[in-house]
């Protein structure tokens, strides 16, 4: 997860161009994150290449929130400007023709010139899916995080409540974070447990899936993965719930737990004001446990 910096001034499409917004889902396992790199193996690189082939002109996209290597997207939103006038369904089918199987455009929609995928977002949502099992993941390897010990639901909920509201999240910020301010407003954290159909082994415990959901005005680089490391330390009983508040107050990355794996992290998408008329969710949402 890359930082969502304060909004830049909203640019508008030149008079001869129209603006299109797209919702994109992807499995981030094979890619070096969202943002374009010289290697060319990023989600943005593949999307822009596919758009260029379909549109027959170079297309540059701007996204709602950049994701790190290994992080997945359920509804990343991008916008781009084009001289073409094509039906929304044509943009979806045509672009998907040229995309790898693990990246898909879910929807496309013309938007007013003043819309900006990042600057118009009023919040962002992420989910972390965690498998609790004595046995490591197999068919869902890379798509879920994993712990091999039981977690205390009540303790994690108590710890999470201390992070809600506006805070300086320096303790949960990566050293490479480029955000101008560490102060963010964490509006929602939900932690739910879904039992697995697998039976408990002779020695051990019944597996289950945990789903952690986060909503904030913006996030810092590695912020959720660093919070996850701390919540799991509490859930495991290594730290008491009030320790999270102490970590937050310390404003030091050294005070927190190690950064947790990117495997189970999903960018659920941005939140926009209703007047933009954009979809709130896609079918990709329904995959999560």
PDB file of C-alpha atoms in Angstrom, residues 72-170:
ATOM      1  CA  UNK A  72      -4.734  -7.153  -4.484  1.00  0.00           C
ATOM      2  CA  UNK A  73      -7.438  -4.814  -5.769  1.00  0.00           C
ATOM      3  CA  UNK A  74     -11.187  -5.393  -5.701  1.00  0.00           C
ATOM      4  CA  UNK A  75     -12.170  -2.037  -7.174  1.00  0.00           C
ATOM      5  CA  UNK A  76      -9.278   0.213  -7.972  1.00  0.00           C
ATOM      6  CA  UNK A  77     -10.623   3.305  -9.739  1.00  0.00           C
ATOM      7  CA  UNK A  78      -8.707   5.122 -12.463  1.00  0.00           C
ATOM      8  CA  UNK A  79      -9.477   7.915 -14.859  1.00  0.00           C
ATOM      9  CA  UNK A  80      -7.999   8.840 -18.233  1.00  0.00           C
ATOM     10  CA  UNK A  81      -8.654  11.293 -21.045  1.00  0.00           C
ATOM     11  CA  UNK A  82      -9.348  10.228 -24.619  1.00  0.00           C
ATOM     12  CA  UNK A  83     -10.517  11.765 -27.908  1.00  0.00           C
ATOM     13  CA  UNK A  84     -12.622   8.648 -28.571  1.00  0.00           C
ATOM     14  CA  UNK A  85     -16.364   8.364 -28.022  1.00  0.00           C
ATOM     15  CA  UNK A  86     -17.152   4.725 -27.271  1.00  0.00           C
ATOM     16  CA  UNK A  87     -19.874   2.954 -25.258  1.00  0.00           C
ATOM     17  CA  UNK A  88     -18.895   2.074 -21.707  1.00  0.00           C
ATOM     18  CA  UNK A  89     -19.361  -1.636 -22.417  1.00  0.00           C
ATOM     19  CA  UNK A  90     -16.953  -1.337 -25.337  1.00  0.00           C
ATOM     20  CA  UNK A  91     -14.210   0.023 -23.056  1.00  0.00           C
ATOM     21  CA  UNK A  92     -14.727  -2.906 -20.690  1.00  0.00           C
ATOM     22  CA  UNK A  93     -14.734  -5.699 -23.272  1.00  0.00           C
ATOM     23  CA  UNK A  94     -12.095  -4.160 -25.498  1.00  0.00           C
ATOM     24  CA  UNK A  95      -9.585  -3.445 -22.737  1.00  0.00           C
ATOM     25  CA  UNK A  96     -10.079  -6.859 -21.116  1.00  0.00           C
ATOM     26  CA  UNK A  97      -9.209  -8.500 -24.434  1.00  0.00           C
ATOM     27  CA  UNK A  98      -5.615  -7.319 -24.002  1.00  0.00           C
ATOM     28  CA  UNK A  99      -5.219  -7.778 -20.228  1.00  0.00           C
ATOM     29  CA  UNK A 100      -3.668 -10.754 -18.390  1.00  0.00           C
ATOM     30  CA  UNK A 101      -6.178 -13.159 -16.848  1.00  0.00           C
ATOM     31  CA  UNK A 102      -5.562 -11.851 -13.315  1.00  0.00           C
ATOM     32  CA  UNK A 103      -6.404  -8.212 -14.160  1.00  0.00           C
ATOM     33  CA  UNK A 104      -9.915  -7.208 -15.275  1.00  0.00           C
ATOM     34  CA  UNK A 105     -11.837  -4.014 -15.941  1.00  0.00           C
ATOM     35  CA  UNK A 106     -15.132  -4.360 -14.050  1.00  0.00           C
ATOM     36  CA  UNK A 107     -16.860  -1.234 -15.341  1.00  0.00           C
ATOM     37  CA  UNK A 108     -16.265   1.968 -17.301  1.00  0.00           C
ATOM     38  CA  UNK A 109     -18.200   5.209 -17.207  1.00  0.00           C
ATOM     39  CA  UNK A 110     -17.869   8.695 -18.697  1.00  0.00           C
ATOM     40  CA  UNK A 111     -17.368  11.307 -15.980  1.00  0.00           C
ATOM     41  CA  UNK A 112     -17.323  15.115 -15.845  1.00  0.00           C
ATOM     42  CA  UNK A 113     -13.998  16.834 -16.500  1.00  0.00           C
ATOM     43  CA  UNK A 114     -13.723  17.802 -12.834  1.00  0.00           C
ATOM     44  CA  UNK A 115     -13.638  14.195 -11.630  1.00  0.00           C
ATOM     45  CA  UNK A 116     -10.238  12.967 -10.401  1.00  0.00           C
ATOM     46  CA  UNK A 117      -9.830   9.338  -9.277  1.00  0.00           C
ATOM     47  CA  UNK A 118      -7.615  10.313  -6.330  1.00  0.00           C
ATOM     48  CA  UNK A 119      -8.527  13.898  -5.487  1.00  0.00           C
ATOM     49  CA  UNK A 120     -12.297  13.298  -5.633  1.00  0.00           C
ATOM     50  CA  UNK A 121     -12.137  10.354  -3.197  1.00  0.00           C
ATOM     51  CA  UNK A 122     -13.384  11.186   0.303  1.00  0.00           C
ATOM     52  CA  UNK A 123     -12.253   7.873   1.835  1.00  0.00           C
ATOM     53  CA  UNK A 124     -10.541   4.587   1.012  1.00  0.00           C
ATOM     54  CA  UNK A 125     -11.337   1.048   2.124  1.00  0.00           C
ATOM     55  CA  UNK A 126      -9.075  -1.946   2.616  1.00  0.00           C
ATOM     56  CA  UNK A 127      -9.663  -5.487   3.845  1.00  0.00           C
ATOM     57  CA  UNK A 128      -7.189  -8.026   5.167  1.00  0.00           C
ATOM     58  CA  UNK A 129      -8.152 -11.711   4.950  1.00  0.00           C
ATOM     59  CA  UNK A 130      -6.322 -14.002   7.365  1.00  0.00           C
ATOM     60  CA  UNK A 131      -6.378 -17.801   7.564  1.00  0.00           C
ATOM     61  CA  UNK A 132      -6.024 -19.170  11.097  1.00  0.00           C
ATOM     62  CA  UNK A 133      -5.022 -22.807  10.685  1.00  0.00           C
ATOM     63  CA  UNK A 134      -2.414 -25.325  11.866  1.00  0.00           C
ATOM     64  CA  UNK A 135      -1.705 -25.937   8.153  1.00  0.00           C
ATOM     65  CA  UNK A 136      -0.461 -23.251   5.775  1.00  0.00           C
ATOM     66  CA  UNK A 137      -2.705 -22.122   2.873  1.00  0.00           C
ATOM     67  CA  UNK A 138      -2.476 -23.992  -0.417  1.00  0.00           C
ATOM     68  CA  UNK A 139      -5.130 -23.189  -3.036  1.00  0.00           C
ATOM     69  CA  UNK A 140      -5.484 -19.694  -1.576  1.00  0.00           C
ATOM     70  CA  UNK A 141      -1.741 -19.178  -1.054  1.00  0.00           C
ATOM     71  CA  UNK A 142      -0.851 -15.573  -1.796  1.00  0.00           C
ATOM     72  CA  UNK A 143      -4.474 -14.500  -1.414  1.00  0.00           C
ATOM     73  CA  UNK A 144      -4.706 -14.754   2.379  1.00  0.00           C
ATOM     74  CA  UNK A 145      -2.392 -14.064   5.280  1.00  0.00           C
ATOM     75  CA  UNK A 146      -1.711 -16.954   7.667  1.00  0.00           C
ATOM     76  CA  UNK A 147      -1.272 -17.584  11.375  1.00  0.00           C
ATOM     77  CA  UNK A 148      -0.905 -21.039  12.920  1.00  0.00           C
ATOM     78  CA  UNK A 149      -2.227 -20.184  16.378  1.00  0.00           C
ATOM     79  CA  UNK A 150      -5.656 -19.145  17.740  1.00  0.00           C
ATOM     80  CA  UNK A 151      -6.422 -15.422  18.054  1.00  0.00           C
ATOM     81  CA  UNK A 152      -8.449 -13.657  20.741  1.00  0.00           C
ATOM     82  CA  UNK A 153     -11.297 -11.794  19.028  1.00  0.00           C
ATOM     83  CA  UNK A 154     -12.271  -9.625  22.004  1.00  0.00           C
ATOM     84  CA  UNK A 155      -8.692  -8.539  22.665  1.00  0.00           C
ATOM     85  CA  UNK A 156      -8.158  -7.483  19.040  1.00  0.00           C
ATOM     86  CA  UNK A 157     -11.425  -5.525  19.000  1.00  0.00           C
ATOM     87  CA  UNK A 158     -10.438  -3.727  22.194  1.00  0.00           C
ATOM     88  CA  UNK A 159      -7.040  -2.869  20.739  1.00  0.00           C
ATOM     89  CA  UNK A 160      -8.488  -1.673  17.427  1.00  0.00           C
ATOM     90  CA  UNK A 161     -10.835   0.828  19.100  1.00  0.00           C
ATOM     91  CA  UNK A 162      -7.830   2.842  20.280  1.00  0.00           C
ATOM     92  CA  UNK A 163      -6.865   3.583  16.669  1.00  0.00           C
ATOM     93  CA  UNK A 164     -10.176   5.128  15.621  1.00  0.00           C
ATOM     94  CA  UNK A 165     -10.304   8.863  14.978  1.00  0.00           C
ATOM     95  CA  UNK A 166      -7.681  11.379  13.917  1.00  0.00           C
ATOM     96  CA  UNK A 167      -4.162  10.468  15.045  1.00  0.00           C
ATOM     97  CA  UNK A 168      -0.504  10.802  14.182  1.00  0.00           C
ATOM     98  CA  UNK A 169       0.192   7.314  12.770  1.00  0.00           C
ATOM     99  CA  UNK A 170       3.990   7.661  12.610  1.00  0.00           C
TER     100      UNK A 170
END
